[in-house]
CSV table of C-alpha atoms in Angstrom, one decimal:
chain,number,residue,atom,x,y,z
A,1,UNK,CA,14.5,-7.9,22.5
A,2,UNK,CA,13.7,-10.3,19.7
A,3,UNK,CA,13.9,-7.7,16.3
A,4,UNK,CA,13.0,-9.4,12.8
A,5,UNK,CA,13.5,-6.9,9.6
A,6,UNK,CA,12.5,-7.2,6.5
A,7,UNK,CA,13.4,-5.2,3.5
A,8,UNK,CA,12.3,-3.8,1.3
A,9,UNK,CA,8.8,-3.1,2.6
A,10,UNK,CA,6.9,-2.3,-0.2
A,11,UNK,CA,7.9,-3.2,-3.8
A,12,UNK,CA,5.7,-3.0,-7.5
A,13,UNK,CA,7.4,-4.5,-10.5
A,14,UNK,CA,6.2,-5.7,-13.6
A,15,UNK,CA,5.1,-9.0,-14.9
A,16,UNK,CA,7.9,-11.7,-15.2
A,17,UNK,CA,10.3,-10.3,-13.1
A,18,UNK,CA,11.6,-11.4,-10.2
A,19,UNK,CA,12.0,-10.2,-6.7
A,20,UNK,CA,13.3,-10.7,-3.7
A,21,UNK,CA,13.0,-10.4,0.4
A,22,UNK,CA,15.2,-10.2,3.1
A,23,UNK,CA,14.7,-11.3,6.4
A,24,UNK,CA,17.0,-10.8,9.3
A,25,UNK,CA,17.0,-11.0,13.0
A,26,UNK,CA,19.0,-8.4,14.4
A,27,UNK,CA,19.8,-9.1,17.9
A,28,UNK,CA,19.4,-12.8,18.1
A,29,UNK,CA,20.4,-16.1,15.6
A,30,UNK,CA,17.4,-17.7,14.4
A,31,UNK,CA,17.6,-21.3,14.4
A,32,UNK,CA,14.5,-21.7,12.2
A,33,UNK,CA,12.9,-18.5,10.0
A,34,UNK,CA,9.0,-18.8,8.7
A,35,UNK,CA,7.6,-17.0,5.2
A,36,UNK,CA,4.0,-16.6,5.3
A,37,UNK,CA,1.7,-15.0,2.9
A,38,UNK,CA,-1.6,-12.9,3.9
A,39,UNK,CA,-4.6,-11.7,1.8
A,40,UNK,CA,-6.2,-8.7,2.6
A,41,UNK,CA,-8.5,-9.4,5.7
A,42,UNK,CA,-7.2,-12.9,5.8
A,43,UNK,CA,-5.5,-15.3,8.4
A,44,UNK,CA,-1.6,-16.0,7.7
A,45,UNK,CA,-1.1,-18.9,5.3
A,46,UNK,CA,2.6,-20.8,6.1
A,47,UNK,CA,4.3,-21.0,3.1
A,48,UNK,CA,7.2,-22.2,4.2
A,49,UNK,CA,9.9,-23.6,6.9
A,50,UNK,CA,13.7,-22.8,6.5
A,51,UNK,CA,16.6,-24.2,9.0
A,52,UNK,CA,19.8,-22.5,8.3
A,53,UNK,CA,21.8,-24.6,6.3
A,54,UNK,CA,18.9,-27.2,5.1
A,55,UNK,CA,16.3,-27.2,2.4
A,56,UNK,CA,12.9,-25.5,3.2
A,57,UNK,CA,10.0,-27.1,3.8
A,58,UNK,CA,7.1,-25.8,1.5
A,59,UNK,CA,3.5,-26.5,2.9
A,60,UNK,CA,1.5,-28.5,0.4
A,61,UNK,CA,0.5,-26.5,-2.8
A,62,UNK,CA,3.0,-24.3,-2.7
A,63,UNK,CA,5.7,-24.1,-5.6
A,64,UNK,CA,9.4,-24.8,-4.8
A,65,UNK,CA,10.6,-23.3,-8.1
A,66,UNK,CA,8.0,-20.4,-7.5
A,67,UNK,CA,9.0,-19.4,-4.0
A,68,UNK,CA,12.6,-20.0,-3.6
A,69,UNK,CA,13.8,-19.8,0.0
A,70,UNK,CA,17.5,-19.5,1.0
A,71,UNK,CA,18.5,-19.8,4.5
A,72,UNK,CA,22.6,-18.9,4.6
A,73,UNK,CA,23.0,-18.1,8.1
A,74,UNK,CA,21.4,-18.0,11.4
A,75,UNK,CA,20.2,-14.3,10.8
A,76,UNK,CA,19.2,-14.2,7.2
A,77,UNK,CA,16.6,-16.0,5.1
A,78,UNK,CA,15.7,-14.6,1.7
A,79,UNK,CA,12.6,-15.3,-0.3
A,80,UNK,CA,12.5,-14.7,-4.3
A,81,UNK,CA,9.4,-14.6,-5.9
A,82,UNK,CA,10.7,-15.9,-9.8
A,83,UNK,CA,8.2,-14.4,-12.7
A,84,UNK,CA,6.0,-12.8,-10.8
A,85,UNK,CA,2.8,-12.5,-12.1
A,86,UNK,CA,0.1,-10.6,-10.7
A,87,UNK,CA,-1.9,-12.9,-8.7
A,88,UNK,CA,1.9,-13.3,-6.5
A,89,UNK,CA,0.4,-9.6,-5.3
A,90,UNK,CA,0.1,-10.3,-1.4
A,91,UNK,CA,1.3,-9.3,1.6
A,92,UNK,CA,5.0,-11.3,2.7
A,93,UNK,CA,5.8,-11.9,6.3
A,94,UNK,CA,8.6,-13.9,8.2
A,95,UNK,CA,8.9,-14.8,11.2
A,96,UNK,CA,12.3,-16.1,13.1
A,97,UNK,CA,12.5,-18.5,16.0
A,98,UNK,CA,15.3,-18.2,18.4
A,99,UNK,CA,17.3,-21.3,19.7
A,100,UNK,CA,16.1,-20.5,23.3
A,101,UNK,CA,12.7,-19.1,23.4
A,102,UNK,CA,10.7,-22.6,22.2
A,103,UNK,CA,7.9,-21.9,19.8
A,104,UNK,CA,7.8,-18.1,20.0
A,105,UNK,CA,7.7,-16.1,16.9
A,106,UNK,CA,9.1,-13.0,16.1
A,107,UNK,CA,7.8,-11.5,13.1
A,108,UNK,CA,9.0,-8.9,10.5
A,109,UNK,CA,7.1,-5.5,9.6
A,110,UNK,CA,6.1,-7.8,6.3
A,111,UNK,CA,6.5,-6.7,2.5
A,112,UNK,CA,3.9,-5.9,0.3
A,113,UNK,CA,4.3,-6.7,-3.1
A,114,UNK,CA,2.5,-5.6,-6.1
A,115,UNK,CA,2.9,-7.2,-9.5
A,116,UNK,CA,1.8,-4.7,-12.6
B,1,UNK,CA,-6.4,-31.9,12.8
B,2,UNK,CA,-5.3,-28.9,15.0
B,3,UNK,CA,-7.2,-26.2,14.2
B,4,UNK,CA,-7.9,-22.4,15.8
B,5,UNK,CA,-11.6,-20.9,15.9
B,6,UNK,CA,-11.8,-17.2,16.6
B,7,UNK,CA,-15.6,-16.8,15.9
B,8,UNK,CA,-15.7,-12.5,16.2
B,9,UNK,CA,-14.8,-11.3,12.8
B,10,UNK,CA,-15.2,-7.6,14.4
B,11,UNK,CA,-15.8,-5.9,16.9
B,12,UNK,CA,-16.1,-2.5,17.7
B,13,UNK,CA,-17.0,-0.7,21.1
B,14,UNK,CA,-16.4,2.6,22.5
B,15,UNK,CA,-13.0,4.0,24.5
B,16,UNK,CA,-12.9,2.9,28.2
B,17,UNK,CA,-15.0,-0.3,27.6
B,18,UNK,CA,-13.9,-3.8,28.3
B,19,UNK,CA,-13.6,-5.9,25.7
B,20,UNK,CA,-13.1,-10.0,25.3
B,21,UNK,CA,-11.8,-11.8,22.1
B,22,UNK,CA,-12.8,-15.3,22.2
B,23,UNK,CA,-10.4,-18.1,21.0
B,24,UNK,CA,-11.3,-21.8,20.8
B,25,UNK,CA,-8.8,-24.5,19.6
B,26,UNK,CA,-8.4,-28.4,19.0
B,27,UNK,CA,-5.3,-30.6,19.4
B,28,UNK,CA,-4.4,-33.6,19.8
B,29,UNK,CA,-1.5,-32.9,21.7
B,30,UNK,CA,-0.7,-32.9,25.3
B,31,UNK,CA,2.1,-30.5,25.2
B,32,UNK,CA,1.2,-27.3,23.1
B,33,UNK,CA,1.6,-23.4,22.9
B,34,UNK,CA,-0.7,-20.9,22.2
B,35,UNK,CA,0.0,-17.8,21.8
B,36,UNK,CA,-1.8,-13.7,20.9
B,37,UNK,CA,-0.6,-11.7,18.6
B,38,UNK,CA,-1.4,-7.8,17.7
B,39,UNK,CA,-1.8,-6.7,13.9
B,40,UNK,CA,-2.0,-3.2,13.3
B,41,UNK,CA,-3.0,-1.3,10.8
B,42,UNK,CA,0.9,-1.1,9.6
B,43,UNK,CA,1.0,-4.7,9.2
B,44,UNK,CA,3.6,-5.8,11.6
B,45,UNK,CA,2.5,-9.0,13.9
B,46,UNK,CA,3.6,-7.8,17.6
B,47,UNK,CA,3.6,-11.0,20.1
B,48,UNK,CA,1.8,-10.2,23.3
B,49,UNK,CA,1.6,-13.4,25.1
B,50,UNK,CA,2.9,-17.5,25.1
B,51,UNK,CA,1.4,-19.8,27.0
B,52,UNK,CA,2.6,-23.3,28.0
B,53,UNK,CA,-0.5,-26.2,27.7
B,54,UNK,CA,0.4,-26.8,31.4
B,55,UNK,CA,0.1,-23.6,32.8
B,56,UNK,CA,-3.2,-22.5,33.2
B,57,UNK,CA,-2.7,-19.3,35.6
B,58,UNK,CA,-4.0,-16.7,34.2
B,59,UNK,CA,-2.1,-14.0,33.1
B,60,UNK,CA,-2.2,-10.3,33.7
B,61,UNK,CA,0.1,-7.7,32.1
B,62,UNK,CA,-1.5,-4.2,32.4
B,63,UNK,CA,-4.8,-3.6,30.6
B,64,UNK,CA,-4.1,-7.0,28.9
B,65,UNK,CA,-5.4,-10.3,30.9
B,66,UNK,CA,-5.5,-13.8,29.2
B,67,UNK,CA,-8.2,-16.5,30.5
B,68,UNK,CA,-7.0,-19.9,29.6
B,69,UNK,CA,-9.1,-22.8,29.7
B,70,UNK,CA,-8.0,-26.6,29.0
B,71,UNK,CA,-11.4,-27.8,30.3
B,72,UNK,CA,-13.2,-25.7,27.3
B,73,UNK,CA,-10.0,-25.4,24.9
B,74,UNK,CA,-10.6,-21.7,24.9
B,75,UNK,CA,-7.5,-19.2,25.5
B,76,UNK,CA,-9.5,-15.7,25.5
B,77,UNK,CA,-8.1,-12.2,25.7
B,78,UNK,CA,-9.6,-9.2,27.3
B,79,UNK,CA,-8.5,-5.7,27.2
B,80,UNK,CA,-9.8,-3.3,30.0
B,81,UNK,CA,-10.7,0.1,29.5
B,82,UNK,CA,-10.0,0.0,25.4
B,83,UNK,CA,-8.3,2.8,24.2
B,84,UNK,CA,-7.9,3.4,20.5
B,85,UNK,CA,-4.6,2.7,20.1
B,86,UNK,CA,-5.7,-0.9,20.6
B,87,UNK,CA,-7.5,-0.9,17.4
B,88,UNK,CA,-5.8,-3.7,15.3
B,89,UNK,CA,-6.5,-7.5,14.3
B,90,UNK,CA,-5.7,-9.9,17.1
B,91,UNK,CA,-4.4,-13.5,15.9
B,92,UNK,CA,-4.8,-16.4,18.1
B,93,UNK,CA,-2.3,-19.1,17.6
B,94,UNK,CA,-1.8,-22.9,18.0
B,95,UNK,CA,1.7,-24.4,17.7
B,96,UNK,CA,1.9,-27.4,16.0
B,97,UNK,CA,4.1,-30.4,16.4
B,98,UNK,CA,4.5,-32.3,13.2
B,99,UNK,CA,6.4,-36.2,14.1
B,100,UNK,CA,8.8,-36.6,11.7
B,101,UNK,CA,9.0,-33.2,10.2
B,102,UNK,CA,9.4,-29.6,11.0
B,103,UNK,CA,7.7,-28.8,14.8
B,104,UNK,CA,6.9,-25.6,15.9
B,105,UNK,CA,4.4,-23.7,12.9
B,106,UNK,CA,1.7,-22.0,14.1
B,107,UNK,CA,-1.5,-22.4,13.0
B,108,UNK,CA,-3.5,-19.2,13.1
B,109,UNK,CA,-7.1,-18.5,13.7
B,110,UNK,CA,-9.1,-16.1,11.2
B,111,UNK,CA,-8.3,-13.4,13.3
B,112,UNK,CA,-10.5,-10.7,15.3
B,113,UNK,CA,-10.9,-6.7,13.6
B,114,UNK,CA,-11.3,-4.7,17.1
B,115,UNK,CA,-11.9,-1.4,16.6
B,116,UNK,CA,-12.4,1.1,19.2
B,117,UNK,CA,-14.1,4.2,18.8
B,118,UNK,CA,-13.0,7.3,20.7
């Protein structure tokens, strides 16, 4: 199987703080993990690209010091969201690539996150 | 520009009907993937099916078949006899390859609501 957690699933905090989402592939190292965001009713917007060991990538118009993305090892990528605010309220998926599977996606259960 | 057009925004039918989700895309690309994914309502994106630019068998896995179409850049799902458990949205998805920089994001298409009625 190719499983992708992501923890926690839903979290609410207030204004300013920040927070912070785990992604992990369970059975399988993940050369390259994906964070997207989604609206409700909307497509999946890439946010970012993270290689274990490198910088992410952001897509254009999306803040590096907002979003910061840590890739550590091959089965953990963390996103923090720093002062949240409540327009950051959205619905957080990644998405882990393994080395021999080109191309194909595994996706986490996602984390909703609402800022107060 | 690679883009993905799924032009259903929803559609409903009854349990037992057959039902087709239409996907169109554009690339520039000669070697590409494209892929389905299931949304349910709890959020998680299950992968149902890859398929390789060059490969244009179709595909048949259960109630699940997949039309693919280089001639019409179209990559449609159908579902036989729906059942209500397949009520969820269904993402179709291009891979992109980006020279010079990260290779492999998908680019989504809008997404099709399906919802099937018992």
């Amino acid at each position: 199987g190719a499983v992708v957690s992501q923890h926690p699933s839903r979290v609410i905090c207030k204004s300013g703080t920040s927070v912070k989402i785990e992604c992990r592939s369970l059975d399988f190292q993940a050369t390259t993990m994906f964070w997207y965001r989604q609206f409700p009713k909307k497509s999946l917007m890439l946010m970012a690209t993270s290689n274990e060991g490198s910088k992410a990538t952001y897509e254009q118009g999306v803040e590096k010091d907002k979003f910061l993305i840590n890739h550590a090892s091959l089965t953990l990528s963390t996103l923090t969201v720093t002062s949240a605010h409540p327009e950051d309220s959205s619905f957080y998926i990644c998405s882990a690539r393994r080395r021999e599977s080109a191309d194909t996606q595994y996706f986490g259960p996602g984390t909703r996150l609402t800022v107060l | 520009a690679q883009k993905v057009t799924q032009a259903q925004t929803e559609i409903s039918v009854v349990e037992k009907e057959d039902v087709t989700l239409d996907c169109v895309y554009e690339t520039r690309d000669t070697t590409y993937y494209l892929f389905w994914y299931k949304q349910p309502p709890s959020g998680e994106l299950v992968f149902l099916i890859r398929r390789n630019s060059f490969d244009e068998q179709n595909e048949i896995s259960g109630r699940y078949s997949w039309n693919f179409q280089k001639s019409t850049s179209s990559f449609n799902f159908t579902i036989t006899a729906s059942q209500v458990v397949d009520s969820a949205v269904y993402f179709c998805a291009l891979s992109e390859r980006r020279y010079g920089g990260s290779q492999g994001n998908l680019i989504f298409g809008k997404g099709t609501k399906l919802s099937v009625k018992p």
